[in-house]
Short mmCIF file of C-alpha atoms in Angstrom, two decimals:
data_model
loop_
_atom_site.label_atom_id
_atom_site.label_comp_id
_atom_site.label_asym_id
_atom_site.label_seq_id
_atom_site.Cartn_x
_atom_site.Cartn_y
_atom_site.Cartn_z
CA ILE A 4 -79.57 -29.86 -11.94
CA ASN A 5 -77.77 -30.77 -15.29
CA HIS A 6 -76.96 -34.44 -14.82
CA LYS A 7 -75.99 -33.55 -11.23
CA THR A 8 -76.68 -34.41 -7.49
CA ARG A 9 -76.81 -31.17 -5.60
CA VAL A 10 -76.77 -30.58 -2.22
CA GLU A 11 -76.98 -26.90 -0.81
CA CYS A 12 -77.67 -25.09 2.02
CA VAL A 13 -77.89 -21.23 3.11
CA ILE A 14 -75.65 -19.89 6.09
CA ASP A 15 -76.18 -16.55 7.80
CA TYR A 16 -79.06 -15.82 5.33
CA VAL A 17 -76.39 -14.70 2.19
CA ASN A 18 -73.67 -17.30 1.42
CA LYS A 19 -75.21 -20.45 -0.22
CA ILE A 20 -73.24 -23.44 0.01
CA LEU A 21 -73.14 -26.68 -1.93
CA ILE A 22 -71.65 -30.06 -3.34
CA GLU A 23 -71.71 -31.34 -6.29
CA THR A 24 -71.13 -34.44 -7.95
CA ASP A 25 -72.97 -37.23 -10.46
CA GLU A 26 -76.55 -37.62 -10.21
CA LYS A 27 -76.16 -41.58 -9.89
CA PHE A 28 -75.15 -40.84 -6.21
CA ILE A 29 -78.15 -39.21 -5.69
CA ASP A 30 -79.63 -41.82 -3.39
CA GLY A 31 -76.97 -41.75 -1.12
CA VAL A 32 -77.50 -38.73 0.16
CA GLN A 33 -79.01 -38.28 3.72
CA GLU A 34 -80.89 -35.58 3.77
CA ASN A 35 -79.86 -33.81 7.13
CA TYR A 36 -77.20 -31.23 8.71
CA ASP A 37 -74.53 -33.33 9.80
CA GLY A 38 -72.11 -32.24 7.06
CA PHE A 39 -73.13 -28.36 7.35
CA LEU A 40 -72.76 -28.80 10.87
CA VAL A 41 -68.89 -30.46 10.64
CA LEU A 42 -67.91 -27.36 7.64
CA ILE A 43 -68.61 -24.20 9.93
CA LEU A 44 -67.97 -25.77 13.30
CA ILE A 45 -64.42 -23.93 13.47
CA VAL A 46 -65.75 -20.74 12.06
CA ALA A 47 -68.82 -20.41 13.64
CA MET A 48 -65.70 -20.95 17.00
CA LYS A 49 -63.69 -18.06 15.67
CA GLU A 50 -65.81 -16.22 15.09
CA ASN A 51 -68.07 -16.25 18.29
CA LYS A 52 -71.26 -16.56 16.34
CA ASP A 53 -73.59 -19.51 17.65
CA ILE A 54 -75.09 -21.75 14.91
CA GLU A 55 -78.85 -22.39 14.66
CA ILE A 56 -79.64 -25.36 12.58
CA ASN A 57 -83.33 -25.03 10.91
CA GLY A 58 -83.36 -29.10 10.70
CA LYS A 59 -81.74 -32.41 11.75
CA VAL A 60 -78.65 -33.84 12.75
CA SER A 61 -77.03 -36.87 14.37
CA TYR A 62 -77.62 -37.01 17.93
CA LYS A 63 -74.19 -39.15 18.24
CA LEU A 64 -72.88 -36.23 16.25
CA TYR A 65 -74.42 -33.40 18.00
CA PHE A 66 -73.61 -35.40 21.14
CA ASN A 67 -69.62 -35.62 20.82
CA ILE A 68 -69.36 -31.84 19.38
CA ILE A 69 -70.89 -30.48 22.48
CA HIS A 70 -68.76 -32.81 24.75
CA HIS A 71 -65.04 -33.62 23.08
CA ILE A 72 -64.58 -31.84 20.25
CA ILE A 73 -65.68 -28.49 20.87
CA PRO A 74 -63.69 -28.67 24.19
CA ILE A 75 -60.55 -29.71 22.14
CA ILE A 76 -60.77 -27.30 19.48
CA LYS A 77 -60.56 -24.65 22.22
CA ILE A 78 -57.18 -26.09 23.95
CA LEU A 79 -56.07 -26.14 20.34
CA HIS A 80 -57.31 -22.78 19.54
CA PRO A 81 -57.81 -20.52 23.47
CA THR A 82 -58.58 -17.80 21.20
CA PHE A 83 -61.60 -19.34 19.82
CA TYR A 84 -65.30 -19.48 22.03
CA THR A 85 -67.19 -22.24 23.08
CA ILE A 86 -70.57 -21.66 21.04
CA LYS A 87 -74.54 -23.06 21.24
CA ILE A 88 -75.82 -24.83 18.57
CA LYS A 89 -79.33 -25.17 18.18
CA VAL A 90 -81.00 -27.78 16.12
CA GLN A 91 -84.89 -28.80 15.71
CA GLY A 92 -84.61 -32.00 16.45
CA PHE A 93 -82.78 -35.42 15.66
CA SER A 94 -82.61 -37.72 12.23
CA ASN A 95 -84.31 -40.88 12.56
CA PHE A 96 -81.82 -43.30 10.34
CA ASP A 97 -84.02 -46.06 8.91
CA PHE A 98 -81.76 -47.35 6.08
CA LYS A 99 -79.09 -49.33 5.29
CA ASN A 100 -75.77 -48.71 3.99
CA LYS A 101 -73.40 -50.91 2.57
CA GLY A 102 -70.26 -48.51 1.17
CA VAL A 103 -66.55 -48.37 2.19
CA GLY A 104 -65.00 -45.29 1.14
CA CYS A 105 -61.63 -43.52 1.32
CA GLY A 106 -59.79 -40.19 -0.07
CA LEU A 107 -57.56 -40.56 -2.49
CA SER A 108 -55.19 -38.29 -3.42
CA CYS A 109 -52.68 -40.57 -5.09
CA GLY A 110 -50.32 -39.06 -2.31
CA VAL A 111 -48.02 -42.12 -0.06
CA ASP A 112 -51.01 -41.73 2.79
CA SER A 113 -54.22 -42.18 1.05
CA LEU A 114 -52.44 -45.14 -1.83
CA SER A 115 -51.46 -47.14 2.16
CA CYS A 116 -54.88 -46.91 2.88
CA VAL A 117 -55.99 -48.30 -0.28
CA GLN A 118 -53.06 -50.94 0.33
CA ASP A 119 -54.73 -51.95 3.34
CA HIS A 120 -57.87 -52.10 2.78
CA TYR A 121 -58.51 -53.09 -1.30
CA PHE A 122 -55.53 -54.64 -2.04
CA ASN A 123 -54.72 -56.72 1.50
CA GLN A 124 -58.68 -56.69 2.44
CA SER A 125 -61.50 -59.10 2.00
CA GLY A 126 -63.77 -58.54 4.72
CA PRO A 127 -66.95 -56.32 5.14
CA TYR A 128 -64.10 -53.12 5.92
CA LYS A 129 -63.07 -53.56 2.13
CA LEU A 130 -63.46 -50.48 0.20
CA THR A 131 -65.89 -50.43 -2.50
CA HIS A 132 -65.11 -45.96 -3.16
CA LEU A 133 -62.88 -43.86 -3.81
CA THR A 134 -63.25 -40.38 -2.96
CA ASN A 135 -62.01 -36.79 -3.91
CA PHE A 136 -63.51 -33.72 -2.95
CA TYR A 137 -62.60 -30.17 -4.37
CA ALA A 138 -62.78 -28.35 -0.77
CA GLY A 139 -60.30 -26.40 0.14
CA ALA A 140 -56.49 -28.02 -0.63
CA THR A 141 -56.19 -25.57 -3.62
CA ARG A 142 -58.81 -22.59 -4.91
CA ASN A 143 -57.20 -22.51 -8.26
CA GLU A 144 -59.30 -25.06 -10.88
CA ASN A 145 -56.47 -25.95 -13.30
CA VAL A 146 -54.36 -27.29 -10.48
CA TYR A 147 -57.00 -29.70 -8.89
CA GLU A 148 -57.95 -30.45 -12.70
CA ASN A 149 -55.58 -31.39 -13.70
CA LYS A 150 -54.09 -33.45 -10.73
CA LEU A 151 -57.93 -35.28 -11.36
CA ILE A 152 -56.16 -37.07 -14.63
CA ASN A 153 -54.23 -38.86 -12.12
CA ILE A 154 -56.25 -39.56 -9.97
CA GLN A 155 -59.14 -40.91 -12.12
CA ASN A 156 -56.39 -42.64 -14.48
CA TYR A 157 -55.60 -44.87 -11.16
CA VAL A 158 -58.80 -45.10 -10.60
CA ASP A 159 -59.70 -46.96 -14.16
CA ASN A 160 -57.06 -49.29 -12.88
CA THR A 161 -59.24 -50.93 -10.23
CA ASP A 162 -63.14 -52.13 -10.18
CA LEU A 163 -64.08 -49.21 -7.30
CA ASP A 164 -66.39 -46.71 -7.76
CA PHE A 165 -65.35 -43.51 -7.04
CA LEU A 166 -67.34 -40.50 -5.68
CA GLN A 167 -65.95 -36.95 -6.89
CA VAL A 168 -66.98 -33.73 -5.18
CA TYR A 169 -67.30 -30.34 -6.25
CA THR A 170 -68.03 -28.11 -3.39
CA THR A 171 -67.88 -24.30 -2.59
CA PHE A 172 -67.08 -24.29 0.97
CA HIS A 173 -64.29 -21.85 0.52
CA LYS A 174 -67.22 -19.06 0.24
CA ILE A 175 -67.85 -19.70 4.69
CA ASN A 176 -64.81 -21.72 5.05
CA ASN A 177 -61.50 -20.43 4.21
CA LEU A 178 -59.25 -21.09 6.50
CA GLU A 179 -55.41 -22.10 5.90
CA HIS A 180 -55.75 -26.05 4.30
CA GLN A 181 -52.93 -27.05 6.10
CA TYR A 182 -54.28 -26.63 9.49
CA PHE A 183 -57.96 -27.21 9.17
CA HIS A 184 -58.92 -29.24 6.45
CA THR A 185 -59.57 -32.44 8.40
CA LEU A 186 -62.72 -31.03 9.43
CA ARG A 187 -63.25 -29.43 6.31
CA ASN A 188 -62.73 -32.80 4.44
CA LEU A 189 -65.09 -34.47 6.55
CA SER A 190 -68.02 -33.18 6.20
CA VAL A 191 -68.18 -34.09 2.52
CA PRO A 192 -69.13 -38.26 3.64
CA LEU A 193 -71.89 -36.96 6.28
CA PHE A 194 -73.86 -35.78 3.34
CA PHE A 195 -73.64 -39.11 2.19
CA GLN A 196 -74.55 -41.49 5.04
CA LYS A 197 -77.05 -43.87 2.81
CA LEU A 198 -73.88 -44.30 0.76
CA PHE A 199 -71.30 -44.82 3.25
CA LYS A 200 -70.87 -47.12 6.34
CA ASN A 201 -67.44 -46.76 6.91
CA TYR A 202 -65.06 -44.21 5.63
CA TYR A 203 -61.55 -43.64 6.31
CA TYR A 204 -58.97 -40.85 5.98
CA ALA A 205 -55.85 -41.20 5.62
CA SER A 206 -53.85 -39.22 8.61
CA SER A 207 -49.94 -37.96 8.01
CA PHE A 208 -49.60 -38.01 12.20
CA SER A 209 -48.72 -41.58 13.80
CA TYR A 210 -50.58 -42.29 17.16
CA GLN A 211 -46.75 -42.25 18.96
CA ASN A 212 -47.31 -38.23 17.60
CA THR A 213 -49.86 -37.42 18.08
CA LYS A 214 -50.80 -34.66 20.62
CA ILE A 215 -53.20 -32.02 21.63
CA VAL A 216 -51.08 -29.09 22.65
CA PRO A 217 -52.34 -26.08 24.14
CA ASP A 218 -51.91 -22.93 21.50
CA SER A 219 -50.96 -25.27 18.80
CA GLY A 220 -53.57 -24.46 16.14
CA SER A 221 -52.62 -28.30 14.65
CA ILE A 222 -55.89 -29.80 14.74
CA THR A 223 -53.75 -32.37 12.55
CA SER A 224 -52.03 -33.65 15.31
CA ALA A 225 -55.34 -34.06 17.37
CA GLU A 226 -56.85 -36.22 14.37
CA PRO A 227 -56.85 -40.35 15.92
CA VAL A 228 -58.75 -38.25 18.63
CA ILE A 229 -60.95 -35.81 16.61
CA ILE A 230 -61.96 -38.32 14.02
CA PRO A 231 -64.05 -41.09 15.19
CA LEU A 232 -65.66 -38.48 17.33
CA LEU A 233 -67.25 -37.61 14.28
CA SER A 234 -68.95 -40.57 13.59
CA THR A 235 -72.71 -41.11 13.74
CA GLU A 236 -75.43 -43.58 14.16
CA VAL A 237 -74.62 -44.54 10.78
CA LEU A 238 -71.45 -44.05 9.44
CA GLU A 239 -68.37 -45.24 11.37
CA MET A 240 -65.48 -42.51 10.50
CA SER A 241 -62.15 -44.31 11.16
CA ILE A 242 -58.31 -43.04 10.69
CA HIS A 243 -56.05 -44.65 8.80
CA GLY A 244 -52.11 -44.92 8.61
CA ALA A 245 -51.54 -43.61 12.32
CA GLN A 246 -50.26 -47.64 13.12
CA TYR A 247 -47.60 -46.72 10.44
CA SER A 248 -44.53 -44.62 10.28
CA ARG A 249 -44.18 -42.94 6.87
CA VAL A 250 -41.30 -44.29 6.21
CA ARG A 251 -43.75 -48.05 6.39
CA LYS A 252 -46.39 -46.50 4.61
CA THR A 253 -43.94 -45.39 1.70
CA GLN A 254 -42.27 -49.16 1.96
CA MET A 255 -45.97 -50.76 1.65
CA ILE A 256 -46.85 -48.83 -1.54
CA SER A 257 -43.40 -49.15 -2.79
CA ASN A 258 -44.51 -53.30 -4.50
CA ASN A 259 -47.66 -51.95 -6.14
CA LYS A 260 -47.64 -51.41 -9.80
CA LEU A 261 -50.18 -48.63 -9.57
CA SER A 262 -47.96 -46.87 -7.26
CA HIS A 263 -45.07 -46.90 -9.33
CA LYS A 264 -47.28 -45.54 -12.01
CA TYR A 265 -49.84 -42.98 -10.36
CA LEU A 266 -47.87 -41.88 -6.99
CA ASP A 267 -48.21 -38.08 -6.40
CA GLU A 268 -46.43 -36.42 -3.58
CA CYS A 269 -46.41 -32.99 -5.54
CA VAL A 270 -46.89 -29.57 -3.53
CA HIS A 271 -45.28 -27.13 -5.71
CA PRO A 272 -48.02 -24.26 -6.03
CA THR A 273 -47.66 -23.98 -10.09
CA TYR A 274 -46.09 -26.94 -11.54
CA TYR A 275 -49.62 -28.57 -12.23
CA GLU A 276 -51.07 -24.96 -13.05
CA ILE A 277 -50.39 -26.78 -16.93
CA ILE A 278 -50.68 -30.77 -17.76
CA GLN A 279 -46.95 -32.18 -17.11
CA ASP A 280 -45.58 -34.99 -18.78
CA LYS A 281 -43.87 -35.93 -15.67
CA ILE A 282 -46.20 -36.35 -12.38
CA ASN A 283 -44.28 -34.75 -9.74
CA CYS A 284 -41.55 -31.59 -9.82
CA SER A 285 -39.11 -33.91 -7.80
CA LYS A 286 -38.51 -29.84 -6.35
CA CYS A 287 -41.01 -29.21 -4.09
CA TYR A 288 -40.63 -30.99 0.27
CA LYS A 289 -42.63 -33.52 -0.27
CA CYS A 290 -41.12 -34.84 -3.74
CA LEU A 291 -37.84 -34.27 -1.95
CA ARG A 292 -38.74 -36.26 1.60
CA THR A 293 -40.06 -39.14 -0.86
CA CYS A 294 -36.95 -39.56 -3.11
CA CYS A 295 -35.18 -39.20 0.05
CA THR A 296 -37.07 -42.34 1.31
CA LEU A 297 -36.71 -44.43 -1.99
CA ASP A 298 -33.20 -43.76 -2.62
CA TYR A 299 -32.18 -44.81 1.03
CA TYR A 300 -34.15 -48.06 0.34
CA ASN A 301 -33.09 -48.11 -3.23
CA ILE A 302 -36.56 -48.51 -4.37
#
C-alpha cells in the first residue's frame, strides 16, 4: 500500500493492528501469527482472556510459551492469569533466511551490540541489518521522528540495511514500556522470519543481575531467560550485553568515532519534541549516568 509493506490483523473483532515498513522488505515477511501471538500474550494474561488464532504459528514458539514463558510471567506477575492458546495449526518453514539483525536506538546497549557483531565480527553472526520500531517507547511521534534522524545518520555511515517499522501496537498493548518492552519489541522480528535467521536484543541487564523474583513485575530482569525462548525453528533470538556490565559497554563503544558523534542516551520527556543542536539533554538520569562513567574514565 503506497509503496509500503503492511501486515495487519483484526484482534478482538475490533482493533486492527498493523505493522508497516518499506516495500522492499515484503519478501522477508513470514505470513503466520507468531508476531501477533507474542504481542498480545501479556495483555491476554492480564485480562484473563484465552487466545484463539485463525491461522498457524511456530510449534517451537507455541511450546515454549505454554511451558515456559507463561509460567515465568506468572511468577513475575502473580495477579495475571494462566490462559489457553488455540491455533489452527503449525507453520512449515520451507525457505532459507540469511539476515542477522539487531535494534538500534543509538544508546549504549545497542551501540555495544553493533560494536561486537558488526565492527568486531566477520563470521556468520555478523550483522546485515539494523532495525528500529515505533512500537511503544514513546507515543509522541514528533519525539520518535526527531530521534530517528540521528539513527538514520548513524546507519548511513555503515553498509548495513535498515528496517524501520511503524506499528499501531498501542491500540492493543499499551502496557508500561519500561517493564513490558521486551515482548512487544521482539514480536516485530517474528513478522520477518524470511529475512532474519538471527536477531539480537540489546539488554540492559547483566547475567549476574538476572533474576525471576515473585511479584517483581520486571520482565526485563528475566530477559536472558525469556529471549531465547522466543526463537522459532528458523529464527534464533539472542540476547546481547548480558555478558558485560554497563560500564564495560560504555568503554567498548568509547573508541568508535561513530559513537562520539551519534550516542543518544536521552530519555528527557520533552527534549526531543523539537530538533535540537545537541543530541542529549545531559540532565536526565541516563544522560547523567553516562556522563559520570565517561568522566570517571577520562573518556
